[in-house]
Amino acid sequence: MMFDRITRIAFGVASAFLMLLAFGLIAYAAYEVVRSLLIDRTDIGATLLEAVGYTVIAIAVFDVGKYLLEEEAIRGREMRQAAEARRSLTKFISTIAIAVFLEGLVAVFEAGKEDLRMMIYPTLLLFTGVALIIGLGIYQRLSAMVENEISDPESSKKTPKARTARGTA
């Protein structure tokens, strides 16, 4: 019981720290944009793209912190329904995939302006985002099938022909 409490506190502290870091990234991005506008008068486009990158990373970091807080610190390791766990994981992975896609797009714009040979990294980021979405789709499909079989054990005993006939009727 004491170890569980210590673990929850550790996850709570870690998630709060991650959230503070995310806010720090956003504040730094805003500072750089304002500084570029008022003081440097440098290429504002590059500064804005960099700020978008920091903001995207901050969103992903904040979501990781929120996930740790909700799933580990508040709820602990209690048993939940499979559908609830699937929804939670889907939301988490979706946020990470969006962050990867946005970071890939920012990197495409930056690399396209400088050197086309630098397009390998953004391309790999975009492929990673696609792989995350495909993996999430496969996970959802398989877990939904298992949930349906568990909730309706009679349907798993029927032959595929009977299920097909039932579906066409």
Short mmCIF file of C-alpha atoms in Angstrom, two decimals:
data_model
loop_
_atom_site.label_atom_id
_atom_site.label_comp_id
_atom_site.label_asym_id
_atom_site.label_seq_id
_atom_site.Cartn_x
_atom_site.Cartn_y
_atom_site.Cartn_z
CA MET A 1 0.00 0.00 0.00
CA MET A 2 2.84 2.41 0.85
CA PHE A 3 4.67 1.57 -2.39
CA ASP A 4 1.51 2.30 -4.36
CA ARG A 5 1.20 5.71 -2.72
CA ILE A 6 4.88 6.53 -3.42
CA THR A 7 4.46 5.44 -7.04
CA ARG A 8 1.38 7.63 -7.46
CA ILE A 9 3.20 10.62 -5.97
CA ALA A 10 6.18 10.02 -8.28
CA PHE A 11 3.92 9.88 -11.33
CA GLY A 12 2.10 13.01 -10.15
CA VAL A 13 5.35 14.93 -9.71
CA ALA A 14 6.67 13.72 -13.08
CA SER A 15 3.47 14.68 -14.87
CA ALA A 16 3.43 18.14 -13.25
CA PHE A 17 7.05 18.64 -14.29
CA LEU A 18 6.27 17.61 -17.88
CA MET A 19 3.34 20.03 -17.98
CA LEU A 20 5.54 22.85 -16.68
CA LEU A 21 8.14 22.07 -19.33
CA ALA A 22 5.41 22.19 -21.98
CA PHE A 23 4.30 25.62 -20.79
CA GLY A 24 7.97 26.68 -20.81
CA LEU A 25 8.31 25.64 -24.45
CA ILE A 26 5.24 27.63 -25.43
CA ALA A 27 6.46 30.68 -23.49
CA TYR A 28 9.86 30.41 -25.16
CA ALA A 29 8.25 30.17 -28.60
CA ALA A 30 6.15 33.27 -27.88
CA TYR A 31 9.21 35.12 -26.59
CA GLU A 32 11.18 34.29 -29.75
CA VAL A 33 8.35 35.51 -31.99
CA VAL A 34 8.00 38.79 -30.08
CA ARG A 35 11.78 39.26 -30.03
CA SER A 36 11.98 38.61 -33.74
CA LEU A 37 9.21 41.12 -34.44
CA LEU A 38 10.43 43.89 -32.16
CA ILE A 39 14.19 43.55 -31.85
CA ASP A 40 15.90 41.36 -34.43
CA ARG A 41 13.83 42.12 -37.51
CA THR A 42 15.15 38.82 -38.88
CA ASP A 43 13.30 36.39 -41.10
CA ILE A 44 9.98 36.19 -39.30
CA GLY A 45 8.91 33.15 -41.34
CA ALA A 46 11.73 31.00 -39.95
CA THR A 47 10.95 32.21 -36.43
CA LEU A 48 7.26 31.40 -36.84
CA LEU A 49 8.04 27.91 -38.18
CA GLU A 50 10.36 27.33 -35.24
CA ALA A 51 7.63 28.53 -32.86
CA VAL A 52 5.17 26.10 -34.44
CA GLY A 53 7.67 23.29 -33.90
CA TYR A 54 8.11 24.21 -30.23
CA THR A 55 4.36 24.45 -29.76
CA VAL A 56 3.76 21.06 -31.36
CA ILE A 57 6.37 19.45 -29.15
CA ALA A 58 4.86 21.21 -26.13
CA ILE A 59 1.43 19.78 -26.95
CA ALA A 60 2.85 16.27 -27.15
CA VAL A 61 4.79 16.69 -23.89
CA PHE A 62 1.73 18.14 -22.15
CA ASP A 63 -0.41 15.23 -23.34
CA VAL A 64 2.13 12.72 -22.01
CA GLY A 65 2.04 14.52 -18.66
CA LYS A 66 -1.77 14.55 -18.67
CA TYR A 67 -1.86 10.86 -19.56
CA LEU A 68 0.50 10.01 -16.68
CA LEU A 69 -1.54 12.10 -14.28
CA GLU A 70 -4.89 10.58 -15.29
CA GLU A 71 -3.82 6.97 -15.75
CA GLU A 72 -1.10 6.47 -13.16
CA ALA A 73 -1.39 9.13 -10.46
CA ILE A 74 -5.16 9.50 -10.12
CA ARG A 75 -6.48 6.10 -11.15
CA GLY A 76 -3.46 4.03 -10.27
CA ARG A 77 -3.24 0.54 -11.67
CA GLU A 78 -6.85 -0.40 -11.07
CA MET A 79 -8.47 -2.79 -13.48
CA ARG A 80 -10.68 -1.12 -16.06
CA GLN A 81 -12.85 -2.22 -18.89
CA ALA A 82 -11.03 -2.96 -22.13
CA ALA A 83 -13.08 -0.36 -24.03
CA GLU A 84 -12.04 2.38 -21.60
CA ALA A 85 -8.37 1.45 -21.91
CA ARG A 86 -8.69 1.38 -25.71
CA ARG A 87 -10.25 4.87 -25.76
CA SER A 88 -7.55 6.25 -23.49
CA LEU A 89 -4.73 4.75 -25.54
CA THR A 90 -6.37 5.88 -28.78
CA LYS A 91 -6.57 9.46 -27.56
CA PHE A 92 -2.95 9.39 -26.43
CA ILE A 93 -1.57 7.88 -29.64
CA SER A 94 -3.71 10.21 -31.76
CA THR A 95 -2.19 13.24 -30.05
CA ILE A 96 1.32 11.90 -30.54
CA ALA A 97 0.58 11.17 -34.22
CA ILE A 98 -0.74 14.69 -34.75
CA ALA A 99 2.40 16.10 -33.14
CA VAL A 100 4.59 13.93 -35.39
CA PHE A 101 2.66 15.03 -38.49
CA LEU A 102 2.87 18.71 -37.57
CA GLU A 103 6.57 18.46 -36.78
CA GLY A 104 7.09 16.68 -40.11
CA LEU A 105 5.26 19.45 -41.96
CA VAL A 106 7.29 22.15 -40.22
CA ALA A 107 10.48 20.27 -41.09
CA VAL A 108 9.35 19.94 -44.72
CA PHE A 109 8.93 23.72 -44.96
CA GLU A 110 12.30 24.37 -43.33
CA ALA A 111 14.16 21.81 -45.44
CA GLY A 112 12.43 22.94 -48.64
CA LYS A 113 13.75 26.46 -48.15
CA GLU A 114 17.32 25.43 -47.41
CA ASP A 115 18.42 22.23 -49.11
CA LEU A 116 16.31 19.53 -50.74
CA ARG A 117 18.79 16.88 -49.60
CA MET A 118 17.59 17.60 -46.06
CA MET A 119 14.12 16.19 -46.90
CA ILE A 120 15.01 12.72 -45.60
CA TYR A 121 14.27 13.58 -41.95
CA PRO A 122 10.87 15.21 -42.62
CA THR A 123 9.92 12.36 -44.93
CA LEU A 124 10.78 9.81 -42.27
CA LEU A 125 8.77 11.80 -39.73
CA LEU A 126 5.74 11.75 -42.01
CA PHE A 127 6.15 8.00 -42.62
CA THR A 128 6.37 7.54 -38.84
CA GLY A 129 3.08 9.40 -38.43
CA VAL A 130 1.47 7.19 -41.06
CA ALA A 131 2.83 4.08 -39.30
CA LEU A 132 1.39 5.31 -35.99
CA ILE A 133 -2.05 5.78 -37.56
CA ILE A 134 -1.95 2.39 -39.29
CA GLY A 135 -0.80 0.70 -36.08
CA LEU A 136 -3.55 2.46 -34.13
CA GLY A 137 -6.13 1.31 -36.67
CA ILE A 138 -4.94 -2.30 -36.43
CA TYR A 139 -4.96 -2.10 -32.63
CA GLN A 140 -8.49 -0.70 -32.58
CA ARG A 141 -9.78 -3.31 -35.01
CA LEU A 142 -8.25 -6.22 -33.12
CA SER A 143 -9.28 -4.97 -29.68
CA ALA A 144 -12.82 -4.25 -30.86
CA MET A 145 -13.04 -7.79 -32.27
CA VAL A 146 -11.88 -9.24 -28.93
CA GLU A 147 -14.35 -7.05 -27.02
CA ASN A 148 -17.19 -8.24 -29.27
CA GLU A 149 -16.21 -11.88 -28.81
CA ILE A 150 -16.04 -11.47 -25.04
CA SER A 151 -19.38 -9.67 -24.83
CA ASP A 152 -21.10 -12.09 -27.23
CA PRO A 153 -19.53 -15.56 -26.77
CA GLU A 154 -22.29 -17.21 -28.85
CA SER A 155 -21.14 -15.42 -32.01
CA SER A 156 -17.65 -16.95 -31.72
CA LYS A 157 -19.15 -20.47 -31.68
CA LYS A 158 -20.98 -20.00 -34.97
CA THR A 159 -19.30 -20.98 -38.17
CA PRO A 160 -18.11 -18.32 -40.59
CA LYS A 161 -20.82 -19.48 -43.02
CA ALA A 162 -23.53 -18.88 -40.42
CA ARG A 163 -22.17 -15.40 -39.69
CA THR A 164 -22.08 -14.62 -43.42
CA ALA A 165 -25.64 -15.83 -43.90
CA ARG A 166 -26.76 -13.80 -40.93
CA GLY A 167 -25.01 -10.68 -42.28
CA THR A 168 -26.65 -10.95 -45.73
CA ALA A 169 -30.14 -11.64 -44.45
#
